[in-house]
Short mmCIF file of C-alpha atoms and ligand atoms in Angstrom, two decimals:
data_model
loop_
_atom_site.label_atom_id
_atom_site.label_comp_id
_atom_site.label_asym_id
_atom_site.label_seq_id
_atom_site.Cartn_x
_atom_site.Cartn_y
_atom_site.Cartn_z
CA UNK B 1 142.12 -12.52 -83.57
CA UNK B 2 145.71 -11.94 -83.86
CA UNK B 3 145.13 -11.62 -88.09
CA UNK B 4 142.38 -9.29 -87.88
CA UNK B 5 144.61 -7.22 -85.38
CA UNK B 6 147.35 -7.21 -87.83
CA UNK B 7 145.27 -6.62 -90.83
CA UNK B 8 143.30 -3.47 -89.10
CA UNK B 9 146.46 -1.79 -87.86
CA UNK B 10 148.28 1.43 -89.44
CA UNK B 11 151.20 -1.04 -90.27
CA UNK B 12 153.59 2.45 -90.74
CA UNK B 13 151.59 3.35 -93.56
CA UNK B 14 151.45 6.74 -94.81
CA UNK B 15 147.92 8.51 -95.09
CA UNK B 16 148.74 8.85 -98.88
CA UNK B 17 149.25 5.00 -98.96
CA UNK B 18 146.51 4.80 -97.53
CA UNK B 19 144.43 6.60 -99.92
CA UNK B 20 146.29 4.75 -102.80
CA UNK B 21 145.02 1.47 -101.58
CA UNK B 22 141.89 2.78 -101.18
CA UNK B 23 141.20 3.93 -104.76
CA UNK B 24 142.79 0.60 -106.32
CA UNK B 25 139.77 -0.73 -104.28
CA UNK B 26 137.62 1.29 -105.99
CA UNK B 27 138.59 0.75 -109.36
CA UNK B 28 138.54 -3.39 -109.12
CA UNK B 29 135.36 -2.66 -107.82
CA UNK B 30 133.87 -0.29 -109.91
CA UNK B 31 132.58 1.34 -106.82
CA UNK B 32 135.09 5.28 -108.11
CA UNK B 33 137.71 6.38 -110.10
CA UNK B 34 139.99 8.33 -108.41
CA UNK B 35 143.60 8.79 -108.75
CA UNK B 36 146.30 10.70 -107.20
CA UNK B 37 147.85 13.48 -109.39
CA UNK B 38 151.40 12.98 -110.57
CA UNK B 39 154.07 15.42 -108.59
CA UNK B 40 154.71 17.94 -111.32
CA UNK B 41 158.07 18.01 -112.17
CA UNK B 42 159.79 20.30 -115.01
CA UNK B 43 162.04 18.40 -116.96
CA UNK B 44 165.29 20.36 -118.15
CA UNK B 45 167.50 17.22 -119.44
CA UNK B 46 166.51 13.84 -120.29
CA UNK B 47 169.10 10.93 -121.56
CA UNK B 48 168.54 8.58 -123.88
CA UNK B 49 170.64 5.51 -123.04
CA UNK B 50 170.60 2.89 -126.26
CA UNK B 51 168.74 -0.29 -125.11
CA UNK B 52 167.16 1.09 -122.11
CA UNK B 53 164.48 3.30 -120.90
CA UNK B 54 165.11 7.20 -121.29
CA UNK B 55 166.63 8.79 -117.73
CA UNK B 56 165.32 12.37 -116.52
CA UNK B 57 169.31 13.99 -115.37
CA UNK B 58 168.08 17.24 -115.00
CA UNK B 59 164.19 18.38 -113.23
CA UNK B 60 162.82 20.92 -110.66
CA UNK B 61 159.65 20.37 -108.31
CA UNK B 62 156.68 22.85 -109.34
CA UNK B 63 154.43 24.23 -106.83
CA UNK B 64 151.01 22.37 -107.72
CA UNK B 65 147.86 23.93 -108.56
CA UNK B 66 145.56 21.83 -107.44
CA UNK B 67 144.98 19.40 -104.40
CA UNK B 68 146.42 15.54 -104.65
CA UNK B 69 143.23 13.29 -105.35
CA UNK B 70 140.47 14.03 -107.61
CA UNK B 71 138.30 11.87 -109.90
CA UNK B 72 134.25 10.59 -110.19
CA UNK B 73 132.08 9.16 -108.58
CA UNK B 74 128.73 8.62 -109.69
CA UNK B 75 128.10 11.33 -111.58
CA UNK B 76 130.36 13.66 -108.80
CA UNK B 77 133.48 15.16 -109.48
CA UNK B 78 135.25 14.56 -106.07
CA UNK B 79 138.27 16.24 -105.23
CA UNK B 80 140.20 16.23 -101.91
CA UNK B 81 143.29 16.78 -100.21
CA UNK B 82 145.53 14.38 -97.88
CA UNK B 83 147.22 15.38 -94.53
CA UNK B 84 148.70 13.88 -91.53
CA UNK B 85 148.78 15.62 -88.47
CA UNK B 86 151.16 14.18 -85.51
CA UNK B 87 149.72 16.56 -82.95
CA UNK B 88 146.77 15.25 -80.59
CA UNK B 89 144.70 18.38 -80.05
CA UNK B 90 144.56 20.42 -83.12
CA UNK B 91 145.48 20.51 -87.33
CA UNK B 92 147.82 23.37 -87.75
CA UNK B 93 146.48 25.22 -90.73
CA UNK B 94 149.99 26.04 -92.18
CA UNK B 95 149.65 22.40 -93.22
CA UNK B 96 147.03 23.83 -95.95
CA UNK B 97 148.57 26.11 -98.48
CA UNK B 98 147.12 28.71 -99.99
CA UNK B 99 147.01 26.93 -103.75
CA UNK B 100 145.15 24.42 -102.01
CA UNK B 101 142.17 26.59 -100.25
CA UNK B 102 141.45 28.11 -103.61
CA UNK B 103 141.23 25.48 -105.78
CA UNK B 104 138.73 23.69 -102.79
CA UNK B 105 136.69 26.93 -103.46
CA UNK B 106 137.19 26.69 -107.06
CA UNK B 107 136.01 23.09 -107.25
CA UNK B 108 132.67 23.90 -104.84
CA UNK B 109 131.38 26.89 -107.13
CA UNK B 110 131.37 24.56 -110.00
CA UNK B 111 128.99 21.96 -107.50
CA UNK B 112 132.06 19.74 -107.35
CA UNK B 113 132.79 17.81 -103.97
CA UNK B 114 136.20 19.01 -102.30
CA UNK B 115 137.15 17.96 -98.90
CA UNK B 116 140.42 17.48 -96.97
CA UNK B 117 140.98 14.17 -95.01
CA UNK B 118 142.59 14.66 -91.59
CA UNK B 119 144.60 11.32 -90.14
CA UNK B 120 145.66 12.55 -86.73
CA UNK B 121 148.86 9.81 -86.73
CA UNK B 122 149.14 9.60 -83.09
CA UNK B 123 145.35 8.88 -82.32
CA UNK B 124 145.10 6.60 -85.79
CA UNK B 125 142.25 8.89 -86.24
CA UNK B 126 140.98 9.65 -89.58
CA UNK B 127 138.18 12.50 -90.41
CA UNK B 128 136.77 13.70 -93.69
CA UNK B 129 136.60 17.91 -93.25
CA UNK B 130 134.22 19.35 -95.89
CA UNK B 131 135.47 22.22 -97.81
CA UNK B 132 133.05 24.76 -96.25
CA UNK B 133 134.53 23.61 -92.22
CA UNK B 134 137.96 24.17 -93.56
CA UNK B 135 137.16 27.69 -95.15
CA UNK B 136 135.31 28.61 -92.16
CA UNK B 137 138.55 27.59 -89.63
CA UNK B 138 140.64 29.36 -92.73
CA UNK B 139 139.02 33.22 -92.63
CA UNK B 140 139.03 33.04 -89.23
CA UNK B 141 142.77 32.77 -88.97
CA UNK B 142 143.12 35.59 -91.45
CA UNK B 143 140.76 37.52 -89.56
CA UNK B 144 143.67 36.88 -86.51
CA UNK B 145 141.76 33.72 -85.30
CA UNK B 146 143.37 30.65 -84.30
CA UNK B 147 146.03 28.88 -86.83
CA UNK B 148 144.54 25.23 -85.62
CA UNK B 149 141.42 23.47 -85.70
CA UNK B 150 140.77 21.80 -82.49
CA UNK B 151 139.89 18.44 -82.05
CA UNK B 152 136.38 19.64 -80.49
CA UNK B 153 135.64 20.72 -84.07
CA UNK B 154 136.28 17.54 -85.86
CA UNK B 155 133.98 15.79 -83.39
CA UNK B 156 130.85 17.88 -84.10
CA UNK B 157 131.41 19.65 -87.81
CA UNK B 158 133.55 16.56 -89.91
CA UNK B 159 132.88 13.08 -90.13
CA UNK B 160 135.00 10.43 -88.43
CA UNK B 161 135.97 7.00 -90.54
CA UNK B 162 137.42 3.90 -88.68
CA UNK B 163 139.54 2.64 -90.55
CA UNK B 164 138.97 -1.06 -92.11
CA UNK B 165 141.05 -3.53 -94.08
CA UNK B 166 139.55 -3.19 -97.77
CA UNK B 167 138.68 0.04 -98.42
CA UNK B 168 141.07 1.17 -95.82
CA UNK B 169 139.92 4.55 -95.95
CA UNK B 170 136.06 4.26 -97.30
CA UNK B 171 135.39 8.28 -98.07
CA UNK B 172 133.20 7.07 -100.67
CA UNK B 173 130.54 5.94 -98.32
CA UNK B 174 131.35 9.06 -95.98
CA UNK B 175 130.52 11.43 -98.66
CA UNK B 176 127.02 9.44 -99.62
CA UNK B 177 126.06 9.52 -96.16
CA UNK B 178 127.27 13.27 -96.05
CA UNK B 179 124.78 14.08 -99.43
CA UNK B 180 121.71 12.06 -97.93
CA UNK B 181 122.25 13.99 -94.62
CA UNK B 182 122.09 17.69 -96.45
CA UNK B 183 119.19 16.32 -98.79
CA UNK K 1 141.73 42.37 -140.55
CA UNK K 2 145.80 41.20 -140.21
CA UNK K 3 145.35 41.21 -136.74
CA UNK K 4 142.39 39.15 -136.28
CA UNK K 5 144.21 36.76 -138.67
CA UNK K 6 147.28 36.77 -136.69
CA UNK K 7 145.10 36.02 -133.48
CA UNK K 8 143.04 33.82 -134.96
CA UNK K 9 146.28 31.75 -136.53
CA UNK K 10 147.91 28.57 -135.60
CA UNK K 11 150.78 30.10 -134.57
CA UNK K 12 152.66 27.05 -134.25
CA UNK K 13 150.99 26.02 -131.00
CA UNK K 14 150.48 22.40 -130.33
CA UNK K 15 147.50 21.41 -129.05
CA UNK K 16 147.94 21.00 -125.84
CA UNK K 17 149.44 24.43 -125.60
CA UNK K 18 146.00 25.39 -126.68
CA UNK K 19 143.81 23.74 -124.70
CA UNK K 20 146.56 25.00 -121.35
CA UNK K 21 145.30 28.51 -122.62
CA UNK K 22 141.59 27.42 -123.03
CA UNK K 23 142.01 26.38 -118.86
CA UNK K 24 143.68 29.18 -117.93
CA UNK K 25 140.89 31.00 -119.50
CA UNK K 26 137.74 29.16 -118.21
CA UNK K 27 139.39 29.16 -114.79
CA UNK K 28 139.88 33.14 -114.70
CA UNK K 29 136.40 33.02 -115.40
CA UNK K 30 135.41 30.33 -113.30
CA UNK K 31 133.50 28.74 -115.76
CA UNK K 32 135.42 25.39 -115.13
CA UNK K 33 138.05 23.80 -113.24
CA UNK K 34 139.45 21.99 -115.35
CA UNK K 35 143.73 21.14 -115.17
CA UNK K 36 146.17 18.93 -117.32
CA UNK K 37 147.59 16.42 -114.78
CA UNK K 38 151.26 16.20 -114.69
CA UNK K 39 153.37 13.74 -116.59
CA UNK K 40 154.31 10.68 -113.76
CA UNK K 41 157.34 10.20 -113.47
CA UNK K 42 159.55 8.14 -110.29
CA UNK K 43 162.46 10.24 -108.76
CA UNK K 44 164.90 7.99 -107.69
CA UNK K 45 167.58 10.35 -106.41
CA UNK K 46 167.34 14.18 -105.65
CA UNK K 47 170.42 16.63 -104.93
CA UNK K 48 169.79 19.05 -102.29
CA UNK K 49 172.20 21.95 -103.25
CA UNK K 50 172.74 24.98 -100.46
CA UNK K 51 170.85 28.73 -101.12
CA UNK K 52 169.35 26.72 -104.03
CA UNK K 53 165.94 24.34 -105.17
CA UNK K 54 166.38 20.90 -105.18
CA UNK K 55 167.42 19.72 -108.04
CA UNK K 56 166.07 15.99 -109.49
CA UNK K 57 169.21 13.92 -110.49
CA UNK K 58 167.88 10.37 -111.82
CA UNK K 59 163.86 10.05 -112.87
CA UNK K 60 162.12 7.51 -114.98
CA UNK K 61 159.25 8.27 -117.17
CA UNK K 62 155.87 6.14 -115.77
CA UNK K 63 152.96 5.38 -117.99
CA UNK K 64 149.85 7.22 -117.23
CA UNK K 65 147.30 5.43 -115.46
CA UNK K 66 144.31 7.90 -117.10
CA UNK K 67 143.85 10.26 -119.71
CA UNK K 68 145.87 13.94 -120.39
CA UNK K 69 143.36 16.78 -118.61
CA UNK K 70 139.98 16.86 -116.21
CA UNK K 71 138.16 18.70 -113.72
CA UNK K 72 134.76 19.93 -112.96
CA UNK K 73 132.38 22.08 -115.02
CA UNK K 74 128.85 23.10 -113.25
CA UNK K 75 128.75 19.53 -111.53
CA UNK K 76 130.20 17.32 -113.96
CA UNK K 77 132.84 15.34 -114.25
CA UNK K 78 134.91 16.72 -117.09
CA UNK K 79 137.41 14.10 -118.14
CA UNK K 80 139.58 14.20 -121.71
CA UNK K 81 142.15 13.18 -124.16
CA UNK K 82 144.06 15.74 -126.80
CA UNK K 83 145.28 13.84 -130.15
CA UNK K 84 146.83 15.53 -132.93
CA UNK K 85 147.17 14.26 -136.53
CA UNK K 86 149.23 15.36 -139.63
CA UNK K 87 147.04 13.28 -141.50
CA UNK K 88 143.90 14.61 -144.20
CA UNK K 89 142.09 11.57 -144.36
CA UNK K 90 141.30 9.60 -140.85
CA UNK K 91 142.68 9.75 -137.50
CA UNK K 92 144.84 6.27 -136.48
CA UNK K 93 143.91 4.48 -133.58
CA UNK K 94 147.48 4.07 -132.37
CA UNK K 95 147.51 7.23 -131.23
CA UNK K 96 145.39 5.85 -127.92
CA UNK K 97 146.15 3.26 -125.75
CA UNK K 98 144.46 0.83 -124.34
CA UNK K 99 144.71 2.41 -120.67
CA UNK K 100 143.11 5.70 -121.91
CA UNK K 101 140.35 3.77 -123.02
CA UNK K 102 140.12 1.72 -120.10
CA UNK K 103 139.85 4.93 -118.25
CA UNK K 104 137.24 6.69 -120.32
CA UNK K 105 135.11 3.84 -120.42
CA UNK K 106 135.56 3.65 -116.42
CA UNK K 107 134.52 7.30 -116.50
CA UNK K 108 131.48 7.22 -118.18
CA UNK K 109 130.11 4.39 -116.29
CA UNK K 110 130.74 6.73 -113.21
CA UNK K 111 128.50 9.03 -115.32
CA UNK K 112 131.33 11.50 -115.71
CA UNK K 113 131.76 12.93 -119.38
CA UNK K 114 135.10 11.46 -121.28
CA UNK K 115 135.96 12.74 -124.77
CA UNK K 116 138.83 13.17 -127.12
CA UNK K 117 139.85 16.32 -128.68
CA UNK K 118 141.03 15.88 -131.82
CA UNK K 119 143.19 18.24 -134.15
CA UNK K 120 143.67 17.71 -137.89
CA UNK K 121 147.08 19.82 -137.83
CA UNK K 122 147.34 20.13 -141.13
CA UNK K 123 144.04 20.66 -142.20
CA UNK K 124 143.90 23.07 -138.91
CA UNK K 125 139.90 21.30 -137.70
CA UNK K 126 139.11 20.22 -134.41
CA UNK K 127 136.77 17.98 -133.27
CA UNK K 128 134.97 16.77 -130.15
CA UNK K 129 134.94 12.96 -130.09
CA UNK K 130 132.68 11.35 -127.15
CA UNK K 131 134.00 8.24 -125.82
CA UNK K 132 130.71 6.24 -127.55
CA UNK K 133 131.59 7.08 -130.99
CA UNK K 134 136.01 6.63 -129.87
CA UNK K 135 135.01 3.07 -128.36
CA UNK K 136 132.95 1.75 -131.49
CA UNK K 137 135.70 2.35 -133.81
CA UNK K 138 138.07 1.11 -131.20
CA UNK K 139 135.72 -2.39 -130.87
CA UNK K 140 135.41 -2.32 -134.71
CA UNK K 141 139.42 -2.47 -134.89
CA UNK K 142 139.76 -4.75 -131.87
CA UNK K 143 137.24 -7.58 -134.01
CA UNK K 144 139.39 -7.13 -137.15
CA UNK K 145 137.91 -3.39 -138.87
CA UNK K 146 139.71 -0.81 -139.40
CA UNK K 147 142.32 1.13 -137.24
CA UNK K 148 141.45 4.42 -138.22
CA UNK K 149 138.54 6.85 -137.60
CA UNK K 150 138.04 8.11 -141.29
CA UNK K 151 137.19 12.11 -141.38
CA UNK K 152 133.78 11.37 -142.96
CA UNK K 153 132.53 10.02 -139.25
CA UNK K 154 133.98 13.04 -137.84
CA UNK K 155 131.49 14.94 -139.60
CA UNK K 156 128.50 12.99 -139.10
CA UNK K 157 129.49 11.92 -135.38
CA UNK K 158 131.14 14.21 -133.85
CA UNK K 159 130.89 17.77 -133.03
CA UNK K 160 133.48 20.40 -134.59
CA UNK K 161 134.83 23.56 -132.80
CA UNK K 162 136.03 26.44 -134.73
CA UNK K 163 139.54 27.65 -132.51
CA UNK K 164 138.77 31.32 -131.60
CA UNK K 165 140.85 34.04 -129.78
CA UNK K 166 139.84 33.49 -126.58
CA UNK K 167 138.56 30.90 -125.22
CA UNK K 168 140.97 29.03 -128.38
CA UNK K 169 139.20 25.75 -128.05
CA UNK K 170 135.83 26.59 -126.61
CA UNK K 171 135.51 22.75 -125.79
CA UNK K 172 132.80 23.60 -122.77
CA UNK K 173 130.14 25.34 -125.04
CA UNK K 174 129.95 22.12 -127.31
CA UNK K 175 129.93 20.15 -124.61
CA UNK K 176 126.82 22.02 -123.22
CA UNK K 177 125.30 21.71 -126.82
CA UNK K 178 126.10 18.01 -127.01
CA UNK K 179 124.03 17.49 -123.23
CA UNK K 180 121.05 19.68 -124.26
CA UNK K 181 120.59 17.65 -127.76
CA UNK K 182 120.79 14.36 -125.49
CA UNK K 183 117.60 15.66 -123.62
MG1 LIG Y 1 148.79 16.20 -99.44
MG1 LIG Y 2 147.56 13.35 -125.08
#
């Protein structure tokens, strides 16, 4: 039906929209609590305007430590990473920073669950890449390897999601199916 | 010895500043992940100067949707507040809002662990408050009792960390202590 079309299409979201709407599903339903971590900023000058709310004049972006999303989910800590890839073939790995890749491995050591999810825009495909495909895709490139992982490798080592009206993005039952498969 | 004193001081720090250094330290030594998340705030207009960084021009201050720090630590969901008080006596329950409870509470029914660390600055103690003994004072207040935790249930409830050198608020090792007396 013409509402179902409209409700199931990309509607010029971003993936990070996306993944917003998702989680505010999640928390009216109890289902995880997951948030997206604040841009850091360093504040050098702030105003303080009588009668109205204090204004930042003066602030400079930081370079993050950590990925964009973490939070829990029944009893595990899940932290991931968002990125939108226009190309139709491959993810270019300079998307990934370095900052990123380490705190993924961080996060694993300590049994958390880090992943990235991949929204190839021009496909409106969406795939959740566990840490350890990343990594793999990641030494190889340092090793000289290729600085893209092809779509090939999304079809047989990631999981696809479709993408549905509420959750838009539903990870959450990705990852469960992704535990009871390795179990 | 004067240096172990000095080392072992205050030295002025707040308490964030001390639990930053605790991170830094537990993440050198990978025995957690654990970050503070950055303060929100919305950028409404950013100067782009030339051969320099961007530069944030007009920002408003947004109110937190969880608590101050969390991470992972050997699977589980670590997931905190940081509270200081001048006071001797009790700690006031203004200094939490009712969105940082919301959260914790959210947390531990995720089965993620949610605390408060709380600093007596003038009597220089800290405690480890679990969200269970934070939300019955908080219902207590909410039904009329009284809006402070007094420092008698801080001894009896709650577990005390003596600040050290390094890590300064060894906040992990209770909370290992606190698991193993559950089972
Ligand atoms: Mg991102
Ligand atoms: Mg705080």
């Amino acid at each position: 039906s013409k509402k179902k079309d409209f409700s199931f299409s990309n509607r010029g979201k971003t993936l990070e929209e996306e993944i917003n709407e998702t989680n505010t599903y999640y928390l009216n339903q109890q289902i995880a609590i997951i948030h997206k971590k604040p841009v850091p900023v360093q504040i050098v000058k702030v105003e303080y305007p009588s009668r109205s709310a204090a204004v930042i004049r003066e602030a400079y972006f930081r370079t993050p430590s950590t990925t964009d999303f973490n939070g829990v989910w029944n009893g595990y800590y899940i932290d991931f990473e968002a990125k939108e890839t226009e190309s139709k073939t491959s993810f270019p790995l300079k998307n990934v920073h370095q900052h990123q890749v380490n705190h993924m491995k961080d996060v694993t050591s300590q049994k958390g669950i880090a992943f990235t999810i991949v929204k190839f825009t021009t496909l409106d495909r969406y795939f959740i890449v566990p840490f350890s495909v990343l990594y793999e895709s990641w030494l190889q490139m340092e090793n000289g390897g290729r600085k893209s992982i092809p779509i090939s490798v999304f079809e047989s080592k990631t999981m696809e999601i479709k993408p549905g009206y509420n959750p838009r993005i539903d990870y959450i039952t990705a990852i469960k199916k992704m535990i009871t498969n390795e179990q």
